[in-house]
PDB file of C-alpha atoms in Angstrom:
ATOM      1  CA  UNK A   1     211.214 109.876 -10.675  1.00 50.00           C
ATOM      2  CA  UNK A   2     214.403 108.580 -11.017  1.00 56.00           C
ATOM      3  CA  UNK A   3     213.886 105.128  -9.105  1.00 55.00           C
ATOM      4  CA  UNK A   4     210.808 104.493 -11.380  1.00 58.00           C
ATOM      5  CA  UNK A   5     212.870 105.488 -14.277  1.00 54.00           C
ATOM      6  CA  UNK A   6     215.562 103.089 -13.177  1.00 55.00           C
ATOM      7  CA  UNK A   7     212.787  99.985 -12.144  1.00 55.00           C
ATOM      8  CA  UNK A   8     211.265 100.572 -15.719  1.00 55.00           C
ATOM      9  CA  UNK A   9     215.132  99.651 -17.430  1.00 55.00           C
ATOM     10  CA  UNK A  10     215.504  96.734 -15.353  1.00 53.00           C
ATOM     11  CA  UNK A  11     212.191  95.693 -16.320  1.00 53.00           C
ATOM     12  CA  UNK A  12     212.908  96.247 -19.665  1.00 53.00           C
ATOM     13  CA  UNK A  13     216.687  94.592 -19.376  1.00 50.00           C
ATOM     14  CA  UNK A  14     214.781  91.497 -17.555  1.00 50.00           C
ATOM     15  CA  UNK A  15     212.492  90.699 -20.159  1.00 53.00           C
ATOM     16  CA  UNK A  16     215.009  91.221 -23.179  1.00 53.00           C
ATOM     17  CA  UNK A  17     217.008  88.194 -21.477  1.00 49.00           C
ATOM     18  CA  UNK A  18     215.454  85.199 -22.759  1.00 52.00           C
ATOM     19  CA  UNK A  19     213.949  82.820 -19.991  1.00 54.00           C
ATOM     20  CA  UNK A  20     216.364  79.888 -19.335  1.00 55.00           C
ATOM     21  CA  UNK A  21     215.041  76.628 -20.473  1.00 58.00           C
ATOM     22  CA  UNK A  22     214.133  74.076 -17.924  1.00 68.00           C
ATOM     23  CA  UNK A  23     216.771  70.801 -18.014  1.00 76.00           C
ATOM     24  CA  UNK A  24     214.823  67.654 -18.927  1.00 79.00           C
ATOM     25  CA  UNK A  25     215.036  65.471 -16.785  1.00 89.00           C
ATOM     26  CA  UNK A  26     216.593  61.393 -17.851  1.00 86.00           C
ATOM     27  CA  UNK A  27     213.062  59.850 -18.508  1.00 91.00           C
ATOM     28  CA  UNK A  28     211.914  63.036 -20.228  1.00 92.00           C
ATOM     29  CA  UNK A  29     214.924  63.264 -23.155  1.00 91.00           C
ATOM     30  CA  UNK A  30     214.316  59.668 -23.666  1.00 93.00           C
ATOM     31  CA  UNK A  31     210.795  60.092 -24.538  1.00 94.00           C
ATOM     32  CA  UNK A  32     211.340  62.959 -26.579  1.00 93.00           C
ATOM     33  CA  UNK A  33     213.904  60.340 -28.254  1.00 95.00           C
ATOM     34  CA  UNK A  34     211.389  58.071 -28.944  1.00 95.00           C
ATOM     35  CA  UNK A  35     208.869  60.361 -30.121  1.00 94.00           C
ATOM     36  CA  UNK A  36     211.116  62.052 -32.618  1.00 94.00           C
ATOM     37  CA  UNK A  37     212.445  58.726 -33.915  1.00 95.00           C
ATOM     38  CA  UNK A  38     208.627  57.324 -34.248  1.00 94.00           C
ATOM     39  CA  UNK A  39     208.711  60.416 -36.870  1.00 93.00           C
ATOM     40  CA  UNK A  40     211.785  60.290 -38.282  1.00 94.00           C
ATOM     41  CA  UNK A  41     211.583  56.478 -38.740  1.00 93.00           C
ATOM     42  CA  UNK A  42     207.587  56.851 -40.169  1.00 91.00           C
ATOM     43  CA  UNK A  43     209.296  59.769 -42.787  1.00 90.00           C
ATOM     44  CA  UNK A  44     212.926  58.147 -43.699  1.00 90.00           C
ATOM     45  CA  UNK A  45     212.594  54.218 -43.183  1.00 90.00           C
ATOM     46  CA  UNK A  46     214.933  52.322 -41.083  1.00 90.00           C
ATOM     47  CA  UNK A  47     217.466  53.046 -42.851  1.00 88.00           C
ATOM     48  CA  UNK A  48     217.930  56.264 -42.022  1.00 89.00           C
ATOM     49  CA  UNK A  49     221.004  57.383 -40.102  1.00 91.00           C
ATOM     50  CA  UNK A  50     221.285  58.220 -36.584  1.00 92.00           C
ATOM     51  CA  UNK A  51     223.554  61.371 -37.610  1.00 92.00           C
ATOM     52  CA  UNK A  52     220.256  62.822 -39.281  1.00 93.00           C
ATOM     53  CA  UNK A  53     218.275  61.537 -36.595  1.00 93.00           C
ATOM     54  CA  UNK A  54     220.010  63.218 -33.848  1.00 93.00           C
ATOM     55  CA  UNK A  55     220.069  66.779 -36.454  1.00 92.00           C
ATOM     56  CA  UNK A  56     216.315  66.254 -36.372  1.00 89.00           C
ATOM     57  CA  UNK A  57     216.203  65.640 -32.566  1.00 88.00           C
ATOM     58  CA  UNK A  58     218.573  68.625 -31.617  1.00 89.00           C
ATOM     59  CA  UNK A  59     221.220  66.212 -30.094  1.00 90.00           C
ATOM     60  CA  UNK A  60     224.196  65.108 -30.647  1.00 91.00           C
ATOM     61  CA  UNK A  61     224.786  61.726 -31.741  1.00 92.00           C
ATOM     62  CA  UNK A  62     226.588  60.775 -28.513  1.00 93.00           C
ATOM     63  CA  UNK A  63     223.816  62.258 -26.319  1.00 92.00           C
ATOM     64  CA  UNK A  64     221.358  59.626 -28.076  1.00 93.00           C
ATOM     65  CA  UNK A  65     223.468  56.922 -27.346  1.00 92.00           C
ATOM     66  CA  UNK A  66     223.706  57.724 -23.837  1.00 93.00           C
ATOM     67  CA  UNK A  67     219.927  56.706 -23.631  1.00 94.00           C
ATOM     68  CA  UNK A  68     219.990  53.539 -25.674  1.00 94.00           C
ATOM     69  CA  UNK A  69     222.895  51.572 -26.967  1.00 92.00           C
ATOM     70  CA  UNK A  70     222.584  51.144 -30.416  1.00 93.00           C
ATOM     71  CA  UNK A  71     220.300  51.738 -33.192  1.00 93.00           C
ATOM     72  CA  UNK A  72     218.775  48.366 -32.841  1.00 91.00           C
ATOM     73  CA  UNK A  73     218.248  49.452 -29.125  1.00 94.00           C
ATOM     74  CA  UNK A  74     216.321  52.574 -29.770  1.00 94.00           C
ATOM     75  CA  UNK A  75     214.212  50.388 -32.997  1.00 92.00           C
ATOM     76  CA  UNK A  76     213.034  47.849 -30.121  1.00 93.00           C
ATOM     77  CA  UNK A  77     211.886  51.309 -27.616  1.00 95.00           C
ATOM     78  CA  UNK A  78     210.176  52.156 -30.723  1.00 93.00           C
ATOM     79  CA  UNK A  79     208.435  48.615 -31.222  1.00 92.00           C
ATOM     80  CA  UNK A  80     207.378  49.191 -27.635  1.00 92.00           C
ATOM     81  CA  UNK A  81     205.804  52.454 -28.134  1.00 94.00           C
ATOM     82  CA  UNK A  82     203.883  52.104 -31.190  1.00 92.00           C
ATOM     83  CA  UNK A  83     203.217  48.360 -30.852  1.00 91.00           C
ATOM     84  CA  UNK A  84     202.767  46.987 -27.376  1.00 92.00           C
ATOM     85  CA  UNK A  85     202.000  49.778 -25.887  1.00 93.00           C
ATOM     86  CA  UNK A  86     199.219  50.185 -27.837  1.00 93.00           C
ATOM     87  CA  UNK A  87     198.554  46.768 -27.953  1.00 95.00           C
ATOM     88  CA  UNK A  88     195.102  46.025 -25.933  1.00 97.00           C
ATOM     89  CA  UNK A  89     194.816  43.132 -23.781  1.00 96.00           C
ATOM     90  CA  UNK A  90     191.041  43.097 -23.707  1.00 97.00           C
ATOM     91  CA  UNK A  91     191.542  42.129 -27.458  1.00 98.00           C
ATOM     92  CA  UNK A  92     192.529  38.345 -26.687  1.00 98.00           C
ATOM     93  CA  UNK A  93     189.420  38.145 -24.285  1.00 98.00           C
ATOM     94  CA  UNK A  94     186.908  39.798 -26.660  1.00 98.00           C
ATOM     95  CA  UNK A  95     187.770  37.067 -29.643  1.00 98.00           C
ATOM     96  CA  UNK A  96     187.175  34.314 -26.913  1.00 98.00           C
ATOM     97  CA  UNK A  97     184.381  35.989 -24.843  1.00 98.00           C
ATOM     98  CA  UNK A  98     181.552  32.915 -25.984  1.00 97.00           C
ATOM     99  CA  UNK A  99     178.889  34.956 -23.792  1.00 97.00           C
ATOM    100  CA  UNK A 100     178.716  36.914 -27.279  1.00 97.00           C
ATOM    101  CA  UNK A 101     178.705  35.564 -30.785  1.00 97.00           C
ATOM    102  CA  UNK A 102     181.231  35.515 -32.757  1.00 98.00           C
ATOM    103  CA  UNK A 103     180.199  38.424 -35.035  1.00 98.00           C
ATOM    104  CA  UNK A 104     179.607  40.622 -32.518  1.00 98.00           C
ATOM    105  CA  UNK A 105     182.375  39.577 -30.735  1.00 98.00           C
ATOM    106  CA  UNK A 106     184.689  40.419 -34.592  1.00 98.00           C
ATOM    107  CA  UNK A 107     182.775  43.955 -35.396  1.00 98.00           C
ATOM    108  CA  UNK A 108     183.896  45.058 -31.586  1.00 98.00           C
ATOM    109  CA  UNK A 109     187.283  43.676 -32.028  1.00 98.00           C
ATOM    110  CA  UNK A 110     187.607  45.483 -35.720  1.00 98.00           C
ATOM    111  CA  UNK A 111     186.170  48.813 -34.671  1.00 97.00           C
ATOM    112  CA  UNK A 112     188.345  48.501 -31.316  1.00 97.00           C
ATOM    113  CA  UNK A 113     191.459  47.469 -33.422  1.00 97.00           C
ATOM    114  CA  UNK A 114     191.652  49.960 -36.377  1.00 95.00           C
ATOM    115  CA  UNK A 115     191.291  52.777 -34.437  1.00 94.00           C
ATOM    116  CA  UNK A 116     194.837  51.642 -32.990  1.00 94.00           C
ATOM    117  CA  UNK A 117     196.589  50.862 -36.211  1.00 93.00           C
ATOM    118  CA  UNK A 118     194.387  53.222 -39.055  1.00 91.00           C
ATOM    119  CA  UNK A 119     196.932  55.972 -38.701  1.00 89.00           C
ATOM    120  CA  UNK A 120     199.994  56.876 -40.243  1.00 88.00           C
ATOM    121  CA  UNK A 121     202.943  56.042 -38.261  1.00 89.00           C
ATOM    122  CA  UNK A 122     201.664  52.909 -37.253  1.00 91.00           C
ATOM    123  CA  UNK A 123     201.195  51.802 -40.948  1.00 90.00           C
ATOM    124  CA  UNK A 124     204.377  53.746 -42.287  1.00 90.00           C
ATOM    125  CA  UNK A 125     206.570  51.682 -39.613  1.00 90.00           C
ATOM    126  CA  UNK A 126     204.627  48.617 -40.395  1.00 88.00           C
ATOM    127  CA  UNK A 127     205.762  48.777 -44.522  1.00 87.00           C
ATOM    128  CA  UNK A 128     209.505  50.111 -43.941  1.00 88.00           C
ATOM    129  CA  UNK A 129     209.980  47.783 -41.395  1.00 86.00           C
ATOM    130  CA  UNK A 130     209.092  44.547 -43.779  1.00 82.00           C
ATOM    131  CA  UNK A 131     211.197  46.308 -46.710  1.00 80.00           C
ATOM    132  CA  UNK A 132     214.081  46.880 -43.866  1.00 80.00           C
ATOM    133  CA  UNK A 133     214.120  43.346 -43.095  1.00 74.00           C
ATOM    134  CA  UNK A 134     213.529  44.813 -39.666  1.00 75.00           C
ATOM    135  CA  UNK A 135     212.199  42.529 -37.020  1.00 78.00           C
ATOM    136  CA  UNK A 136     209.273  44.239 -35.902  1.00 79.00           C
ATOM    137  CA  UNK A 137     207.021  42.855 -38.619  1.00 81.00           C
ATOM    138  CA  UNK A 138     208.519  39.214 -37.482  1.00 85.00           C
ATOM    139  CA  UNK A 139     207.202  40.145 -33.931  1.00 88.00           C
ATOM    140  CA  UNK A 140     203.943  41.653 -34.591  1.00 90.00           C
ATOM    141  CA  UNK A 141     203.202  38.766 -36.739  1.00 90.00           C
ATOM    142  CA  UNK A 142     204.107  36.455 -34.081  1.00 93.00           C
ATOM    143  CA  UNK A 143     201.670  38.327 -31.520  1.00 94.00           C
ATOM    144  CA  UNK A 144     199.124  38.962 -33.565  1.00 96.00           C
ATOM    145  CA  UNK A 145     198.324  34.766 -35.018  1.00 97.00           C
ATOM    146  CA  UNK A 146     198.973  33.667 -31.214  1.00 97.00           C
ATOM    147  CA  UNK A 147     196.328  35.965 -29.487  1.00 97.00           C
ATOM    148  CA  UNK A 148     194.136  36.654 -32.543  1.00 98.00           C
ATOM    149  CA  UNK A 149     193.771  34.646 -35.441  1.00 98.00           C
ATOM    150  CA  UNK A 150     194.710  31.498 -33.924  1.00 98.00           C
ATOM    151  CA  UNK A 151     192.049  31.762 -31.107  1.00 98.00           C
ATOM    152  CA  UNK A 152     190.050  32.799 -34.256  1.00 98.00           C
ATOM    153  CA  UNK A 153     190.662  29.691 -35.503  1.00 97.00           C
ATOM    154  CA  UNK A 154     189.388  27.594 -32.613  1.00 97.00           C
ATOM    155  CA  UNK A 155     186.346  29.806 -32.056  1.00 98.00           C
ATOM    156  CA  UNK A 156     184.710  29.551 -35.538  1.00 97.00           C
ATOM    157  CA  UNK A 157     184.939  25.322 -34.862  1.00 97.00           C
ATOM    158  CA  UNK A 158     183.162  26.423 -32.004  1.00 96.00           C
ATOM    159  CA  UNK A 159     180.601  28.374 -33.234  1.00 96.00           C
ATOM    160  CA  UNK A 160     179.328  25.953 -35.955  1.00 95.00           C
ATOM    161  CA  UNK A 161     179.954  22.993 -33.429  1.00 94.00           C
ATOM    162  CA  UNK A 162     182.788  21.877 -35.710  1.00 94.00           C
ATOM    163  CA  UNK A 163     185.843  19.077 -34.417  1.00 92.00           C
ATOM    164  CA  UNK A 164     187.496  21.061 -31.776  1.00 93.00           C
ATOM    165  CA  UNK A 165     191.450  22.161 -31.636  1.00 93.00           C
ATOM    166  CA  UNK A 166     192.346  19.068 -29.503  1.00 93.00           C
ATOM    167  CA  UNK A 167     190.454  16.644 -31.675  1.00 92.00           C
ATOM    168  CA  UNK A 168     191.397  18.236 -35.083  1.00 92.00           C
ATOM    169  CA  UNK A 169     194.450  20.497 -34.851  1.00 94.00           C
ATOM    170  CA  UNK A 170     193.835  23.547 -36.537  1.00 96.00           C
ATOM    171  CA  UNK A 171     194.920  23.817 -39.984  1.00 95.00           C
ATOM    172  CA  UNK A 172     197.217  25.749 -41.937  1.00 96.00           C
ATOM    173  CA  UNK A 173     194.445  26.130 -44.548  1.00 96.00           C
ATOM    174  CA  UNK A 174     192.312  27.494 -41.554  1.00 97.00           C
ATOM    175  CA  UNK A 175     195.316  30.459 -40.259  1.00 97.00           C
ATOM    176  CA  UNK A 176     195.792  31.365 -44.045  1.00 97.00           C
ATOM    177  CA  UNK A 177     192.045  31.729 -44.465  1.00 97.00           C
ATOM    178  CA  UNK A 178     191.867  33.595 -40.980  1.00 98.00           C
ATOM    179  CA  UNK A 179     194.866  35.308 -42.226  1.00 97.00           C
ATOM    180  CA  UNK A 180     193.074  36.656 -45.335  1.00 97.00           C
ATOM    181  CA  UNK A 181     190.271  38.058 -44.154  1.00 97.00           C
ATOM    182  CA  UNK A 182     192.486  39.975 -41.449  1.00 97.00           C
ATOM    183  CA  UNK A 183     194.403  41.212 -44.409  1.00 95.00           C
ATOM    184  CA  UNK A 184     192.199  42.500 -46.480  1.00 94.00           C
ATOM    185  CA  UNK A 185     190.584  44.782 -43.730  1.00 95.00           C
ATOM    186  CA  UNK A 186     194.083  45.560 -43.053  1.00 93.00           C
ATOM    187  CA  UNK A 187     194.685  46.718 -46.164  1.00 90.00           C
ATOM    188  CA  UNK A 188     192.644  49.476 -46.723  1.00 90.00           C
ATOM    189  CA  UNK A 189     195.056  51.321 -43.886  1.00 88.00           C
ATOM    190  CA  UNK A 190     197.617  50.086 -45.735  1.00 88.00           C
ATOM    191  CA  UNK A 191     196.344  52.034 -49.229  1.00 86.00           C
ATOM    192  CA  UNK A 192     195.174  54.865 -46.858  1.00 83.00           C
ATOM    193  CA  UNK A 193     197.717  55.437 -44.486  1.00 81.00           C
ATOM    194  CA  UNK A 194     200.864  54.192 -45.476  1.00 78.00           C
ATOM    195  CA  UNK A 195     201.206  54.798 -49.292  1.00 77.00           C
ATOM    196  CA  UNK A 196     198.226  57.610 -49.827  1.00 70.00           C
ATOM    197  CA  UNK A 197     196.643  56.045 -52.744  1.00 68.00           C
ATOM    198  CA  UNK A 198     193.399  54.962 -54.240  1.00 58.00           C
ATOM    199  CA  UNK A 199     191.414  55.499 -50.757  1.00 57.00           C
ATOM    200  CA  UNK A 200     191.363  58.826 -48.460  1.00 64.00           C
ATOM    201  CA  UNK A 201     188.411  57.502 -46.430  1.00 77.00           C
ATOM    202  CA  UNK A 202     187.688  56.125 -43.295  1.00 84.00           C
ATOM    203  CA  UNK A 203     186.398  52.526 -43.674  1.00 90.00           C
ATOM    204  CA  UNK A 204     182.639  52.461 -43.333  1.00 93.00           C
ATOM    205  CA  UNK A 205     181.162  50.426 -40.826  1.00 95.00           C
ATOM    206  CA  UNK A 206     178.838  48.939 -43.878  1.00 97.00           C
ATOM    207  CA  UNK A 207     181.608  47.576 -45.778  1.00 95.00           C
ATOM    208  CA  UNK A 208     183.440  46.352 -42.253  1.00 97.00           C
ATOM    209  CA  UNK A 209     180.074  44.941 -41.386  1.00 97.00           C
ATOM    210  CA  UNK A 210     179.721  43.012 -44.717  1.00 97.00           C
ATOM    211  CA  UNK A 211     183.095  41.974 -44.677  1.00 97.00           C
ATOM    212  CA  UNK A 212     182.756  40.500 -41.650  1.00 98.00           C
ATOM    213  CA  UNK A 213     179.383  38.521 -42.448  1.00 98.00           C
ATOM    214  CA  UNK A 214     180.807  36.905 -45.569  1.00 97.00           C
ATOM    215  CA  UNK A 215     183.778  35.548 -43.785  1.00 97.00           C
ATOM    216  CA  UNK A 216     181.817  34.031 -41.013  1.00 96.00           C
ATOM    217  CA  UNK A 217     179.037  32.943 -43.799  1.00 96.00           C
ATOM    218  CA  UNK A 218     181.524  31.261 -45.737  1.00 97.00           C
ATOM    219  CA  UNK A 219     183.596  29.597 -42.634  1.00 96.00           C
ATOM    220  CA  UNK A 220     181.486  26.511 -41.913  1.00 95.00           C
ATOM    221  CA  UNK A 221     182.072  25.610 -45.551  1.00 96.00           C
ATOM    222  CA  UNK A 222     185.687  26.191 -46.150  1.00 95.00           C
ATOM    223  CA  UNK A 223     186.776  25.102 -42.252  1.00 95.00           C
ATOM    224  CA  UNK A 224     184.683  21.521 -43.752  1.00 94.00           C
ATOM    225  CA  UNK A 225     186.942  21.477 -46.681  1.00 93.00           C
ATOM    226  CA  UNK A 226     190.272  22.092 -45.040  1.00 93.00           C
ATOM    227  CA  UNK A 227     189.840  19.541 -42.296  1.00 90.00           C
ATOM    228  CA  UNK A 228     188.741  16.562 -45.254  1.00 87.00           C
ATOM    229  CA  UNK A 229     191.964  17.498 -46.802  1.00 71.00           C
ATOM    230  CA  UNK A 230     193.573  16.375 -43.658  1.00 65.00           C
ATOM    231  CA  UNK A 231     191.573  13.538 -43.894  1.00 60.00           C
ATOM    232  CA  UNK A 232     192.495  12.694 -46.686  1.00 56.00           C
ATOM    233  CA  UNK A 233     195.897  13.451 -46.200  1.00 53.00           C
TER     234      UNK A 233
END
């Protein structure tokens, strides 16, 4: 009686003593880093401080510089997270994949694409980072008219059997028209996700679908126009 008396205390000692947390290990802490700072950063802009950061992250302030060296440092793992990580390299291939046309090819692309960036830390980051004067915007930018809208570009010549790239360099007239019709799919996530007004809906596939066939209706004629200016010019 006694020893079962005395095995029910410890039982009852042992589970009054919390369980001791496992250590994270290096690579662990730093993703929890990142994570936290993808919310902090989507919440607070860039310009939030690393003291509140840390507060937020249940660190201190030197523990989060032991993993990256500097704000800028841990802004760049954060490009890398939500950005390139996320970036997908079939994308590139798609726009230039001539086995398909070119609307196809766009409505794949679009319904690949916005599933990527039609959410709220994506678009958040996106804004503060261009108010921030952050370089990330600089960077996506740079990625996204290389492997999209550029190849764009050279792939509506193609499909209306237009002056190619090497005979007629592409435009800036072309890119800004490319450029336009990216943005304003773009900016529906924009309204949606970033600042919460005037749309709380998905974009339909009709108006994507639409969107899409009245930019490449429209192309033959304005591509015509831009490269007579250079003509002209």
């Amino acid at each position: 009686m006694n020893g079962r008396a005395k095995s029910t205390r410890t039982s009852a000692v042992a589970a009054a003593v919390p369980e001791k947390r496992r250590r994270q290990s290096p690579d662990e802490r730093r993703a929890q880093i990142i994570r936290e700072s993808i919310n902090f950063f989507s919440e607070h802009g860039f310009a939030g401080s690393t003291h509140d950061l840390a507060k937020q992250i249940g660190v201190t302030q030197p523990l989060m510089f032991r993993y990256f060296e500097s704000k800028d440092d841990l802004i760049d793992a954060v490009f890398n997270a939500v950005f390139t990580q996320r970036w997908d390299s079939q994308w590139p291939k798609l726009i230039r994949d001539r086995s398909l046309p070119l609307r196809e090819r766009l409505v794949r692309f679009y319904n690949s694409y916005l599933k990527v960036v039609f959410n709220r830390d994506w678009m958040r980051l996106y804004v503060f980072a261009g108010l921030s004067g952050v370089e990330i915007n600089r960077r996506y930018f740079r990625i996204l008219e290389q492997r999209i809208l550029m190849p764009l570009c050279e792939e509506l010549r193609a499909e209306y059997r237009m002056a190619s790239a090497v005979d007629i360099p592409i435009t800036e007239d072309e890119l800004d028209y490319v450029w336009s019709f990216h943005g304003g799919i773009f900016y529906h996530g924009i309204r949606r996700c970033a600042f919460g007004t005037s749309t709380d809906h998905e974009l339909s596939q009709t108006v994507l679908d639409v969107t899409i066939d009245a930019f490449i209706n429209a192309a033959p004629h304005a591509i015509g126009r831009f490269t007579a200016k250079t003509h002209r010019s």
